[in-house]
Amino acid sequence: MTDPGDGPVGRATRRRAPAVPRQRAAEDSAAPVTGGRAASRNTTRAGAGAHGRARRGTSRRRARTAGRGRRILRTAAISLSLLLLVTAGAGWWFYEHLNGNLHSVPLTDGTASDSAGKEKADSFGRTPINILVMGSDGRTSASDCKLGGGCSQTGVQSGGGNADVEMVLHISADRSNATVMSIPRDTVTSVPACKNSATGTSTGGYSGMVNSALQYGPACQVATVHQLTGIPIDHFVQLDFSGVVTMSDAVGGVSACVDSNVYDTYSHLKLAKGTHTLKGVAALEFVRSRHGFGDGSDLGRTYAQHIFLSSMIRKFKSAGTLTNPAAVYKLADAATKALTVDTGLGSIKKLVGLATDLDKVPTERITFATMQTAPDPNNSDRVVAAPAARSLFATIADDQSLTGASGKTSAAATATATASPVPAARIAVTVENGTGIGGRASAVAGALIDRGYSSGTTTGNAPGGAATTTLTYGTGEKAAAQTVARTLGLSSSHLEQGTGSGVTLVIGTDWTSGTSFPGGSGTSGAPADAKAAKADAHSQTANESKSCAKVSTYKTVSLNGVAMTPSQAYAAAVGKKDSAP
């Protein structure tokens, strides 16, 4: 998320139990008698003596006890009925309340129908889940303005802001593993044509920072990430400033460690070396800090966020957090108020199902990674996806784990690989348009270049119309074609060996829009190498509880107009209170 220095029940009716007449002993209800019958009866009583009186007393006590027992049973039954009624009513009210908190919009609103891609089921009919998690820097409420600043001149904003936190959460088809991949907000990529139906803002497409797509709606951000990575996006979740604060408070704070004293004068995070429990604003300062960690860029921020989220996941899974009804209510209420989701997740039942799926994954098999980047040749302050990122993208798209059952790097992918993938930077593709729709070749070629392919990639029209998309390769160039196919989501049935040289893509009428093949999952070619996928991705698993955020050793902050390292600023800011004890 950007800091200012980044620049720009109903009540149940009580029912009274009906009165129950007290039971009397038989002797008390006998009518007076006279004559011989009376004398005889009196004689009998006299003969019975004390034994008769004792028997009558016992009879009365038994009658009273029986009556009291029946009253207790009636009262208990009525109380139980009322309890069930109130509990059911509260549960229904709670369910409807949480549903009412949620705000949802369509996954592909204002974009092409295939702009999010589509998952492919495994041999058992199971499909993975890919969710784009976005943290918005938008100041769309008074609380966001107070927390994020920057509203002194603009006031509360009506737009969606930028998606300064972007993570693709992948849950495997068999629910045995998960991967969380961060995309640095400084990444330059191609944003497709989008229209935000809520605000009316639209774009015909442009090259710019990946986070800017959110200005045209969450669906545009989904389409941009899918186009960049080739990973199908099934759902999205968007969170704002105040959401981070309320959710961190709801779980009772999140434990996080820094390896040195740090004061980020932009996000206002100030912490002494060591481990702290971050609540509220302190949690927001930590996940927003980009000048405090690493080299002061967005890369250091993603690493710190992974530490924070790993700790939060461990907190969720810890004993007591999710078994305390009050804690669960507080967390659920805070989470649903803070979220905007796609309509596919727009109910409590669906969100609970998603949480259940994620809870099945052990922490040692949840891997955090950051997309590999390279400097943008046109702007030293920006980055582009590095060629190495293709392996990471392919691993996720192919539903391959980055960890084995023990939590260590999986060797399965490399053991089954039949060919090493050719780096995208070495591949120049000839893209030909056989659809009859203007601009198709340029759109796909531009996407390939944005994804790290050679700038020698060219475009043109096919000799004639083509009903089927084909990818033709020359002798010895099958591996290169497989790399292209994986990027575009083409299956092996689209690959053909030709008589010429190079790799030529002819776009057919089975692919009339978008830059990833409709229904493609990027599973063609050799399985991705998990080790290569994690190279330079700063990966870690969620069970690594001793990881500390690396405080920047560069002069990334400024105090009283003097450039300093975050640790120097900590020492100089003696009057500034620490964010957390």
Coordinates of N, CA, C and O in Angstrom, one line a residue, residues 271-439:
L271 N 10.1 0.9 15.3 CA 10.2 -0.3 16.1 C 11.7 -0.6 16.5 O 12.6 -0.3 15.7
A272 N 11.8 -1.0 17.8 CA 13.2 -1.4 18.2 C 13.5 -2.8 17.7 O 12.5 -3.6 17.4
K273 N 14.7 -3.2 17.6 CA 15.1 -4.5 17.2 C 14.4 -5.6 18.0 O 14.4 -5.5 19.2
G274 N 13.9 -6.6 17.4 CA 13.3 -7.7 18.1 C 11.9 -8.0 17.6 O 11.4 -7.5 16.5
T275 N 11.1 -8.7 18.4 CA 9.8 -9.2 18.1 C 8.7 -8.3 18.8 O 8.9 -8.0 20.0
H276 N 7.7 -8.0 18.1 CA 6.6 -7.1 18.6 C 5.3 -7.7 18.2 O 5.1 -8.4 17.2
T277 N 4.2 -7.4 19.0 CA 2.9 -7.7 18.7 C 2.2 -6.5 18.1 O 2.1 -5.4 18.8
L278 N 1.9 -6.5 16.8 CA 1.4 -5.4 16.1 C -0.1 -5.4 16.0 O -0.7 -6.3 15.6
K279 N -0.7 -4.3 16.5 CA -2.1 -4.1 16.5 C -2.5 -2.8 15.8 O -1.7 -1.9 15.8
G280 N -3.7 -2.8 15.2 CA -4.2 -1.6 14.7 C -3.3 -0.8 13.8 O -2.8 -1.4 12.8
V281 N -3.1 0.4 14.1 CA -2.3 1.3 13.2 C -0.8 0.8 13.0 O -0.2 0.9 12.0
A282 N -0.3 0.2 14.1 CA 1.1 -0.4 14.0 C 1.2 -1.5 12.9 O 2.1 -1.6 12.2
A283 N 0.1 -2.3 12.8 CA 0.1 -3.3 11.8 C 0.0 -2.7 10.4 O 0.7 -3.2 9.5
L284 N -0.7 -1.7 10.3 CA -0.8 -1.0 9.0 C 0.5 -0.4 8.6 O 1.0 -0.5 7.5
E285 N 1.2 0.3 9.6 CA 2.5 0.9 9.3 C 3.5 -0.2 8.8 O 4.3 0.1 8.0
F286 N 3.4 -1.3 9.4 CA 4.4 -2.4 9.1 C 4.2 -2.9 7.7 O 5.1 -3.0 6.9
V287 N 2.9 -3.2 7.3 CA 2.7 -3.8 6.0 C 2.8 -2.7 4.9 O 3.0 -3.0 3.7
R288 N 2.7 -1.4 5.2 CA 2.9 -0.3 4.3 C 4.3 0.1 4.1 O 4.7 0.8 3.1
S289 N 5.2 -0.2 5.0 CA 6.6 0.3 5.0 C 7.3 -0.3 3.8 O 7.5 -1.5 3.7
R290 N 7.8 0.6 2.9 CA 8.7 0.2 1.8 C 10.0 0.9 2.0 O 11.0 0.3 1.4
H291 N 10.2 2.0 2.7 CA 11.5 2.6 2.8 C 12.2 2.0 4.0 O 13.4 2.2 4.1
G292 N 11.5 1.3 4.9 CA 12.2 0.7 6.0 C 12.9 -0.6 5.8 O 13.8 -1.0 6.6
F293 N 12.5 -1.3 4.8 CA 13.1 -2.7 4.6 C 13.8 -2.9 3.3 O 13.5 -2.2 2.3
G294 N 14.7 -3.9 3.2 CA 15.3 -4.2 2.0 C 16.1 -3.1 1.4 O 16.9 -2.4 2.1
D295 N 16.0 -2.8 0.1 CA 16.7 -1.7 -0.5 C 15.8 -0.4 -0.6 O 16.2 0.5 -1.2
G296 N 14.7 -0.4 0.2 CA 13.9 0.7 0.2 C 12.9 0.7 -1.0 O 12.1 1.7 -1.1
S297 N 12.8 -0.3 -1.8 CA 11.9 -0.4 -2.9 C 10.7 -1.3 -2.5 O 10.6 -1.7 -1.3
D298 N 9.8 -1.5 -3.4 CA 8.6 -2.3 -3.1 C 9.0 -3.8 -2.8 O 8.2 -4.5 -2.2
L299 N 10.2 -4.2 -3.3 CA 10.6 -5.6 -3.0 C 10.7 -5.9 -1.6 O 10.2 -6.9 -1.0
G300 N 11.4 -5.0 -0.8 CA 11.5 -5.1 0.6 C 10.2 -5.2 1.3 O 10.0 -5.9 2.3
R301 N 9.3 -4.4 0.8 CA 7.9 -4.4 1.4 C 7.2 -5.7 1.3 O 6.6 -6.2 2.2
T302 N 7.4 -6.4 0.1 CA 6.7 -7.7 -0.1 C 7.3 -8.7 0.9 O 6.6 -9.6 1.4
Y303 N 8.6 -8.7 1.1 CA 9.2 -9.6 2.0 C 8.7 -9.5 3.4 O 8.4 -10.5 4.1
A304 N 8.6 -8.2 3.9 CA 8.0 -8.0 5.2 C 6.6 -8.4 5.3 O 6.1 -8.9 6.3
Q305 N 5.8 -8.2 4.3 CA 4.4 -8.6 4.3 C 4.3 -10.1 4.4 O 3.4 -10.6 5.0
H306 N 5.2 -10.8 3.8 CA 5.1 -12.3 3.9 C 5.4 -12.7 5.3 O 4.7 -13.7 5.8
I307 N 6.3 -12.1 6.0 CA 6.5 -12.4 7.4 C 5.3 -12.1 8.2 O 4.9 -12.9 9.1
F308 N 4.6 -11.0 8.0 CA 3.4 -10.6 8.7 C 2.3 -11.6 8.4 O 1.6 -12.1 9.4
L309 N 2.1 -12.0 7.2 CA 1.0 -12.9 6.8 C 1.3 -14.3 7.3 O 0.3 -15.0 7.7
S310 N 2.5 -14.7 7.3 CA 2.8 -16.0 7.9 C 2.5 -16.1 9.3 O 1.9 -17.1 9.8
S311 N 2.8 -15.0 10.0 CA 2.5 -15.0 11.5 C 1.0 -15.0 11.7 O 0.4 -15.6 12.6
M312 N 0.2 -14.2 10.8 CA -1.2 -14.2 11.0 C -1.8 -15.6 10.7 O -2.8 -16.0 11.4
I313 N -1.3 -16.3 9.7 CA -1.8 -17.6 9.4 C -1.6 -18.6 10.6 O -2.4 -19.3 11.0
R314 N -0.4 -18.5 11.2 CA -0.1 -19.3 12.4 C -1.0 -18.9 13.5 O -1.5 -19.8 14.3
K315 N -1.4 -17.6 13.6 CA -2.3 -17.2 14.7 C -3.7 -17.8 14.4 O -4.4 -18.2 15.4
F316 N -4.1 -17.8 13.2 CA -5.5 -18.3 12.9 C -5.5 -19.8 13.2 O -6.5 -20.3 13.7
K317 N -4.4 -20.5 12.9 CA -4.4 -22.0 13.1 C -4.1 -22.4 14.6 O -4.2 -23.5 14.9
S318 N -3.7 -21.4 15.4 CA -3.3 -21.8 16.8 C -4.5 -22.1 17.6 O -5.6 -21.7 17.3
A319 N -4.3 -22.9 18.6 CA -5.4 -23.4 19.5 C -6.0 -22.2 20.1 O -5.4 -21.3 20.7
G320 N -7.3 -22.1 20.1 CA -8.1 -21.1 20.8 C -8.6 -20.0 19.9 O -9.6 -19.4 20.2
T321 N -7.8 -19.6 18.8 CA -8.2 -18.5 18.0 C -9.6 -18.7 17.3 O -10.4 -17.9 17.4
L322 N -9.7 -19.9 16.7 CA -10.9 -20.1 16.0 C -12.0 -21.0 16.7 O -13.0 -21.4 16.2
T323 N -11.7 -21.3 18.0 CA -12.6 -22.0 18.8 C -13.3 -21.1 19.8 O -14.2 -21.6 20.6
N324 N -13.0 -19.9 19.9 CA -13.6 -18.9 20.8 C -14.7 -18.2 20.0 O -14.4 -17.4 19.1
P325 N -16.0 -18.4 20.3 CA -17.1 -17.8 19.6 C -17.0 -16.3 19.5 O -17.3 -15.7 18.5
A326 N -16.6 -15.7 20.6 CA -16.5 -14.2 20.6 C -15.4 -13.7 19.7 O -15.6 -12.8 18.9
A327 N -14.3 -14.4 19.7 CA -13.2 -14.1 18.8 C -13.6 -14.3 17.3 O -13.3 -13.5 16.5
V328 N -14.3 -15.4 17.1 CA -14.7 -15.7 15.7 C -15.7 -14.6 15.2 O -15.6 -14.1 14.1
Y329 N -16.6 -14.2 16.0 CA -17.6 -13.2 15.6 C -16.8 -11.9 15.3 O -17.1 -11.2 14.3
K330 N -15.9 -11.5 16.2 CA -15.2 -10.2 16.0 C -14.4 -10.3 14.7 O -14.4 -9.3 14.0
L331 N -13.7 -11.4 14.5 CA -12.9 -11.5 13.3 C -13.8 -11.5 12.0 O -13.5 -10.8 11.1
A332 N -14.9 -12.3 12.1 CA -15.8 -12.4 10.9 C -16.4 -11.0 10.6 O -16.5 -10.6 9.4
D333 N -16.9 -10.3 11.6 CA -17.5 -9.0 11.4 C -16.5 -8.0 10.9 O -16.8 -7.3 9.9
A334 N -15.3 -8.0 11.4 CA -14.3 -7.1 10.9 C -13.9 -7.4 9.5 O -13.7 -6.5 8.6
A335 N -13.7 -8.7 9.2 CA -13.3 -9.1 7.8 C -14.3 -8.8 6.8 O -14.0 -8.2 5.7
T336 N -15.5 -9.1 7.0 CA -16.6 -8.9 6.0 C -16.8 -7.4 5.8 O -17.2 -7.0 4.7
K337 N -16.7 -6.6 6.8 CA -16.8 -5.1 6.6 C -15.7 -4.5 5.8 O -15.9 -3.5 5.1
A338 N -14.5 -5.2 5.9 CA -13.4 -4.6 5.2 C -13.2 -5.1 3.8 O -12.3 -4.6 3.1
L339 N -13.9 -6.1 3.3 CA -13.7 -6.8 2.1 C -14.6 -6.3 0.9 O -15.8 -6.1 1.2
T340 N -14.0 -6.2 -0.2 CA -14.8 -6.3 -1.5 C -14.4 -7.5 -2.2 O -13.2 -7.8 -2.3
V341 N -15.3 -8.3 -2.6 CA -15.0 -9.6 -3.3 C -15.8 -9.7 -4.6 O -16.7 -8.9 -4.9
D342 N -15.4 -10.7 -5.4 CA -16.2 -11.0 -6.6 C -17.4 -11.7 -6.2 O -17.5 -12.3 -5.1
T343 N -18.4 -11.7 -7.1 CA -19.7 -12.3 -6.8 C -19.6 -13.8 -6.5 O -20.5 -14.4 -5.8
G344 N -18.6 -14.4 -7.0 CA -18.4 -15.9 -6.8 C -18.0 -16.1 -5.3 O -18.1 -17.3 -4.9
L345 N -17.6 -15.1 -4.6 CA -17.3 -15.2 -3.2 C -18.2 -14.4 -2.3 O -18.0 -14.2 -1.1
G346 N -19.3 -13.9 -2.9 CA -20.1 -12.9 -2.2 C -21.1 -13.4 -1.2 O -22.2 -12.9 -1.1
S347 N -20.8 -14.5 -0.5 CA -21.7 -15.0 0.6 C -20.8 -15.6 1.7 O -19.7 -16.0 1.4
I348 N -21.3 -15.6 2.9 CA -20.6 -16.2 4.0 C -20.3 -17.7 3.8 O -19.2 -18.2 4.1
K349 N -21.3 -18.4 3.2 CA -21.1 -19.8 2.9 C -19.9 -20.0 2.0 O -19.1 -20.9 2.3
K350 N -19.7 -19.2 1.0 CA -18.6 -19.4 0.1 C -17.3 -19.0 0.7 O -16.3 -19.7 0.5
L351 N -17.3 -18.0 1.5 CA -16.1 -17.6 2.2 C -15.6 -18.6 3.2 O -14.4 -18.9 3.3
V352 N -16.6 -19.2 3.9 CA -16.3 -20.2 4.9 C -15.7 -21.4 4.1 O -14.8 -22.1 4.6
G353 N -16.3 -21.8 3.0 CA -15.7 -22.9 2.2 C -14.3 -22.6 1.8 O -13.5 -23.5 1.8
L354 N -14.0 -21.4 1.4 CA -12.7 -21.0 1.0 C -11.7 -21.2 2.2 O -10.6 -21.7 2.1
A355 N -12.1 -20.6 3.3 CA -11.3 -20.7 4.5 C -11.1 -22.1 4.9 O -10.0 -22.5 5.4
T356 N -12.1 -23.0 4.8 CA -11.9 -24.4 5.1 C -10.9 -25.1 4.2 O -10.1 -25.9 4.6
D357 N -10.9 -24.7 2.9 CA -9.9 -25.3 2.0 C -8.5 -24.9 2.3 O -7.6 -25.7 2.3
L358 N -8.4 -23.6 2.7 CA -7.0 -23.1 3.0 C -6.6 -23.7 4.4 O -5.4 -24.0 4.5
D359 N -7.5 -23.9 5.3 CA -7.1 -24.5 6.6 C -6.6 -25.9 6.5 O -5.9 -26.4 7.4
K360 N -6.9 -26.6 5.4 CA -6.5 -28.0 5.2 C -5.0 -28.0 4.9 O -4.4 -29.1 5.0
V361 N -4.4 -26.9 4.5 CA -3.0 -26.9 4.1 C -2.1 -26.6 5.3 O -2.3 -25.6 6.0
P362 N -1.2 -27.5 5.6 CA -0.3 -27.3 6.7 C 0.6 -26.0 6.4 O 0.9 -25.7 5.3
T363 N 1.0 -25.4 7.5 CA 1.8 -24.1 7.3 C 3.1 -24.4 6.6 O 3.6 -23.5 5.9
E364 N 3.7 -25.6 6.8 CA 5.0 -25.9 6.2 C 4.8 -26.1 4.7 O 5.8 -26.2 3.9
R365 N 3.6 -26.2 4.2 CA 3.3 -26.3 2.7 C 2.6 -25.1 2.1 O 2.1 -25.2 1.1
I366 N 2.7 -24.0 2.8 CA 2.3 -22.7 2.3 C 3.5 -21.9 2.0 O 4.2 -21.5 2.9
T367 N 3.8 -21.7 0.7 CA 5.0 -21.0 0.3 C 4.7 -19.6 -0.1 O 3.8 -19.3 -0.9
F368 N 5.5 -18.6 0.4 CA 5.4 -17.2 0.0 C 6.6 -17.0 -1.0 O 7.7 -17.4 -0.7
A369 N 6.3 -16.3 -2.0 CA 7.4 -15.9 -3.0 C 7.0 -14.5 -3.6 O 5.9 -14.1 -3.6
T370 N 8.1 -13.9 -4.1 CA 7.9 -12.6 -4.8 C 8.3 -12.8 -6.3 O 9.4 -13.3 -6.6
M371 N 7.5 -12.3 -7.2 CA 7.8 -12.4 -8.6 C 9.2 -11.8 -8.9 O 9.5 -10.7 -8.5
Q372 N 10.0 -12.6 -9.6 CA 11.3 -12.1 -10.0 C 11.2 -10.9 -11.0 O 10.3 -10.9 -11.9
T373 N 12.0 -9.9 -10.8 CA 12.0 -8.7 -11.6 C 13.3 -8.4 -12.2 O 14.3 -8.9 -11.7
A374 N 13.3 -7.5 -13.2 CA 14.5 -6.9 -13.8 C 14.2 -5.5 -14.0 O 13.1 -5.0 -14.0
P375 N 15.3 -4.6 -14.1 CA 15.1 -3.2 -14.2 C 14.3 -2.9 -15.5 O 14.6 -3.5 -16.6
D376 N 13.4 -1.9 -15.4 CA 12.7 -1.5 -16.6 C 13.8 -0.6 -17.5 O 14.3 0.3 -17.0
P377 N 14.0 -1.0 -18.7 CA 15.0 -0.3 -19.5 C 14.6 1.1 -19.8 O 15.5 1.9 -20.1
N378 N 13.4 1.5 -19.6 CA 12.9 2.8 -19.9 C 12.8 3.7 -18.7 O 12.5 4.9 -18.8
N379 N 12.9 3.1 -17.5 CA 12.7 3.9 -16.3 C 13.4 3.2 -15.1 O 13.0 2.1 -14.7
S380 N 14.4 3.8 -14.6 CA 15.2 3.2 -13.5 C 14.5 3.0 -12.2 O 14.9 2.2 -11.4
D381 N 13.4 3.7 -12.1 CA 12.6 3.6 -10.9 C 11.5 2.5 -11.0 O 10.7 2.3 -10.0
R382 N 11.4 1.8 -12.1 CA 10.4 0.8 -12.3 C 11.1 -0.6 -12.6 O 12.3 -0.6 -13.0
V383 N 10.3 -1.6 -12.6 CA 10.8 -3.0 -12.9 C 9.9 -3.6 -13.9 O 8.7 -3.2 -14.1
V384 N 10.3 -4.7 -14.5 CA 9.5 -5.5 -15.4 C 9.7 -7.0 -14.9 O 10.6 -7.3 -14.1
A385 N 8.7 -7.9 -15.3 CA 8.9 -9.3 -14.9 C 10.1 -9.8 -15.6 O 10.3 -9.7 -16.8
A386 N 11.0 -10.5 -14.8 CA 12.2 -11.0 -15.3 C 11.9 -12.4 -16.0 O 10.9 -13.0 -15.7
P387 N 12.8 -12.8 -16.9 CA 12.5 -14.1 -17.6 C 12.3 -15.2 -16.6 O 11.6 -16.1 -16.9
A388 N 13.0 -15.1 -15.5 CA 12.9 -16.2 -14.5 C 11.5 -16.3 -13.9 O 11.1 -17.4 -13.4
A389 N 10.8 -15.2 -14.0 CA 9.4 -15.3 -13.4 C 8.5 -16.2 -14.2 O 7.5 -16.7 -13.6
R390 N 8.9 -16.5 -15.4 CA 8.0 -17.5 -16.2 C 7.9 -18.8 -15.5 O 6.9 -19.5 -15.6
S391 N 9.0 -19.3 -14.9 CA 9.0 -20.6 -14.2 C 8.1 -20.5 -13.0 O 7.3 -21.5 -12.8
L392 N 8.1 -19.4 -12.3 CA 7.2 -19.3 -11.2 C 5.8 -19.2 -11.6 O 4.9 -19.9 -11.1
F393 N 5.5 -18.4 -12.7 CA 4.1 -18.4 -13.2 C 3.6 -19.8 -13.6 O 2.5 -20.2 -13.3
A394 N 4.5 -20.5 -14.4 CA 4.1 -21.8 -14.9 C 3.9 -22.8 -13.8 O 3.0 -23.6 -13.9
T395 N 4.7 -22.7 -12.7 CA 4.5 -23.6 -11.6 C 3.1 -23.5 -11.0 O 2.5 -24.4 -10.7
I396 N 2.7 -22.2 -10.8 CA 1.4 -21.9 -10.3 C 0.3 -22.3 -11.2 O -0.7 -23.0 -10.8
A397 N 0.4 -21.9 -12.5 CA -0.6 -22.3 -13.5 C -0.7 -23.8 -13.7 O -1.8 -24.3 -13.9
D398 N 0.4 -24.5 -13.5 CA 0.4 -26.0 -13.7 C 0.0 -26.7 -12.4 O 0.0 -27.9 -12.4
D399 N -0.3 -25.9 -11.4 CA -0.8 -26.5 -10.1 C 0.3 -27.5 -9.5 O 0.1 -28.6 -9.1
Q400 N 1.6 -27.0 -9.6 CA 2.7 -27.7 -9.0 C 3.1 -27.1 -7.7 O 3.2 -25.9 -7.6
S401 N 3.4 -27.9 -6.7 CA 3.8 -27.4 -5.4 C 5.3 -26.9 -5.4 O 6.1 -27.5 -6.1
L402 N 5.5 -25.9 -4.6 CA 6.9 -25.4 -4.5 C 7.6 -26.1 -3.3 O 8.7 -25.9 -3.0
T403 N 6.8 -26.9 -2.6 CA 7.4 -27.6 -1.4 C 6.9 -29.1 -1.5 O 5.9 -29.4 -2.0
G404 N 7.7 -30.0 -0.9 CA 7.4 -31.4 -0.8 C 6.6 -31.6 0.5 O 6.3 -30.7 1.2
A405 N 6.2 -32.8 0.8 CA 5.4 -33.1 2.0 C 6.1 -32.7 3.2 O 5.5 -32.4 4.3
S406 N 7.5 -32.7 3.2 CA 8.2 -32.3 4.4 C 8.4 -30.8 4.5 O 8.9 -30.3 5.5
G407 N 8.0 -30.1 3.5 CA 8.1 -28.6 3.5 C 9.4 -28.2 2.7 O 9.6 -27.0 2.6
K408 N 10.2 -29.2 2.2 CA 11.4 -28.8 1.5 C 11.0 -28.7 0.0 O 10.0 -29.2 -0.4
T409 N 11.9 -28.2 -0.8 CA 11.7 -28.0 -2.2 C 11.3 -29.3 -2.9 O 12.0 -30.3 -2.6
S410 N 10.2 -29.3 -3.6 CA 9.8 -30.6 -4.3 C 10.8 -30.9 -5.5 O 11.2 -30.0 -6.2
A411 N 11.1 -32.2 -5.6 CA 11.9 -32.6 -6.7 C 11.0 -33.3 -7.8 O 11.5 -33.7 -8.8
A412 N 9.7 -33.3 -7.5 CA 8.8 -34.0 -8.5 C 8.8 -33.4 -9.8 O 8.8 -34.1 -10.9
A413 N 8.8 -32.1 -9.9 CA 8.8 -31.4 -11.2 C 10.0 -31.7 -12.0 O 9.9 -32.0 -13.2
T414 N 11.2 -31.6 -11.4 CA 12.4 -31.8 -12.1 C 12.6 -33.2 -12.5 O 13.2 -33.6 -13.5
A415 N 12.1 -34.2 -11.6 CA 12.3 -35.6 -11.9 C 11.5 -36.0 -13.1 O 11.9 -36.9 -13.8
T416 N 10.3 -35.3 -13.4 CA 9.5 -35.7 -14.5 C 9.7 -34.9 -15.7 O 9.1 -35.1 -16.8
A417 N 10.5 -33.8 -15.6 CA 10.7 -32.9 -16.7 C 11.5 -33.7 -17.8 O 12.4 -34.4 -17.6
T418 N 11.1 -33.5 -19.1 CA 11.7 -34.1 -20.2 C 12.6 -33.1 -21.0 O 13.4 -33.6 -21.8
A419 N 12.5 -31.8 -20.7 CA 13.3 -30.8 -21.3 C 13.4 -29.6 -20.5 O 12.4 -29.3 -19.8
S420 N 14.5 -28.9 -20.5 CA 14.6 -27.7 -19.8 C 13.9 -26.6 -20.5 O 14.1 -26.5 -21.7
P421 N 13.1 -25.7 -19.8 CA 12.5 -24.7 -20.5 C 13.5 -23.7 -21.1 O 14.5 -23.4 -20.4
V422 N 13.2 -23.1 -22.2 CA 14.0 -22.1 -22.8 C 13.6 -20.8 -22.3 O 12.5 -20.4 -22.3
P423 N 14.6 -20.0 -21.8 CA 14.2 -18.6 -21.3 C 13.5 -17.8 -22.3 O 13.9 -17.8 -23.5
A424 N 12.5 -17.1 -21.9 CA 11.6 -16.3 -22.8 C 12.5 -15.3 -23.5 O 12.2 -15.0 -24.7
A425 N 13.5 -14.7 -22.8 CA 14.2 -13.6 -23.4 C 15.0 -14.1 -24.7 O 15.4 -13.3 -25.5
R426 N 15.2 -15.4 -24.8 CA 15.9 -15.9 -26.0 C 15.0 -16.2 -27.2 O 15.4 -16.6 -28.2
I427 N 13.7 -16.0 -27.0 CA 12.7 -16.5 -28.0 C 12.1 -15.3 -28.7 O 11.4 -14.4 -28.0
A428 N 12.2 -15.2 -30.0 CA 11.5 -14.2 -30.8 C 10.4 -15.0 -31.5 O 10.6 -16.0 -32.2
V429 N 9.1 -14.5 -31.4 CA 8.0 -15.2 -32.0 C 7.5 -14.4 -33.2 O 7.3 -13.1 -33.1
T430 N 7.1 -15.0 -34.2 CA 6.4 -14.4 -35.3 C 4.9 -14.6 -35.1 O 4.5 -15.8 -35.1
V431 N 4.2 -13.5 -34.9 CA 2.8 -13.7 -34.6 C 2.0 -13.2 -35.8 O 2.1 -12.1 -36.2
E432 N 1.1 -14.1 -36.3 CA 0.3 -13.8 -37.5 C -1.2 -13.8 -37.1 O -1.6 -14.7 -36.4
N433 N -1.9 -12.9 -37.7 CA -3.3 -12.8 -37.4 C -4.1 -13.5 -38.5 O -4.1 -13.1 -39.6
G434 N -4.8 -14.6 -38.1 CA -5.7 -15.3 -39.0 C -7.1 -15.2 -38.7 O -8.0 -16.0 -39.1
T435 N -7.5 -14.2 -37.8 CA -8.9 -14.1 -37.4 C -9.7 -13.1 -38.2 O -10.9 -13.2 -38.2
G436 N -9.1 -12.2 -38.9 CA -9.8 -11.2 -39.6 C -10.2 -10.0 -38.7 O -10.8 -9.0 -39.2
I437 N -9.8 -10.1 -37.5 CA -10.1 -9.0 -36.5 C -8.8 -8.1 -36.3 O -7.8 -8.7 -36.0
G438 N -8.9 -6.9 -36.6 CA -7.7 -6.0 -36.6 C -7.1 -5.9 -35.2 O -7.8 -5.9 -34.2
G439 N -5.7 -6.0 -35.2 CA -5.0 -5.7 -33.9 C -4.7 -7.0 -33.1 O -4.1 -6.9 -32.0

